[in-house]
Amino acid sequence: MPYVTVKMLEGRTDEQKRACVEKVTDAIVETTGASREKVVVFLEDMKKSEYAVGGVRLSDLD
């Protein structure tokens, strides 16, 4: 049973999240041969204050 976690900055719509889950599931089924019913996808929204690149939080760039 494949488990996939997708971490992304908050702000995506439900439609975007639904499309992401569908595409990730399709990719896992295609590449691993796992049955669609066994693929589990976790979506984790992250606040800009909890994400940093090069030592700078994204919230500090706003």
C-alpha positions as a printed NumPy array, in Angstrom:
array([[  0.   ,   0.   ,   0.   ],
       [  1.83 ,   3.141,  -1.177],
       [  1.602,   6.233,   1.024],
       [  2.43 ,   9.616,  -0.515],
       [  2.697,  12.94 ,   1.334],
       [  2.399,  16.155,  -0.656],
       [  3.519,  19.26 ,   1.231],
       [  2.681,  22.603,  -0.319],
       [  2.126,  26.192,   0.651],
       [ -1.423,  26.904,   1.744],
       [ -3.791,  28.684,  -0.597],
       [ -4.684,  25.997,  -3.141],
       [ -8.367,  25.579,  -3.948],
       [-10.28 ,  22.362,  -3.347],
       [-10.345,  21.865,  -7.111],
       [ -6.543,  22.131,  -7.312],
       [ -6.112,  19.709,  -4.412],
       [ -8.54 ,  17.241,  -5.979],
       [ -6.625,  17.38 ,  -9.279],
       [ -3.309,  16.913,  -7.459],
       [ -4.589,  13.828,  -5.624],
       [ -5.903,  12.334,  -8.872],
       [ -2.647,  12.932, -10.774],
       [ -0.425,  11.659,  -7.945],
       [ -2.588,   8.561,  -7.612],
       [ -2.398,   7.96 , -11.377],
       [  1.399,   8.28 , -11.299],
       [  1.76 ,   5.818,  -8.416],
       [ -0.544,   3.289, -10.064],
       [  1.317,   3.619, -13.374],
       [  4.832,   3.404, -11.938],
       [  4.368,   0.82 ,  -9.184],
       [  1.519,  -1.328, -10.419],
       [ -0.321,  -0.791,  -7.121],
       [ -4.083,  -0.924,  -7.331],
       [ -5.792,   2.468,  -7.233],
       [ -7.756,   1.476,  -4.12 ],
       [ -4.512,   0.952,  -2.18 ],
       [ -2.901,   4.335,  -2.908],
       [ -3.095,   6.777,   0.024],
       [ -2.3  ,  10.471,  -0.52 ],
       [ -1.836,  12.928,   2.355],
       [ -2.027,  16.663,   1.648],
       [ -0.249,  18.966,   4.072],
       [ -0.751,  22.715,   3.786],
       [  2.135,  24.752,   5.139],
       [  2.033,  28.368,   6.229],
       [  4.65 ,  30.651,   4.703],
       [  5.952,  31.265,   8.228],
       [  6.756,  27.547,   8.508],
       [  8.752,  27.265,   5.263],
       [ 12.173,  28.699,   4.541],
       [ 14.598,  28.728,   1.629],
       [ 18.211,  29.79 ,   2.04 ],
       [ 17.678,  30.614,   5.691],
       [ 14.789,  33.022,   5.044],
       [ 11.156,  32.281,   5.842],
       [  8.832,  32.934,   2.924],
       [  6.637,  35.045,   5.188],
       [  9.588,  37.405,   5.689],
       [  9.769,  38.017,   1.942],
       [  6.227,  39.418,   1.718]])
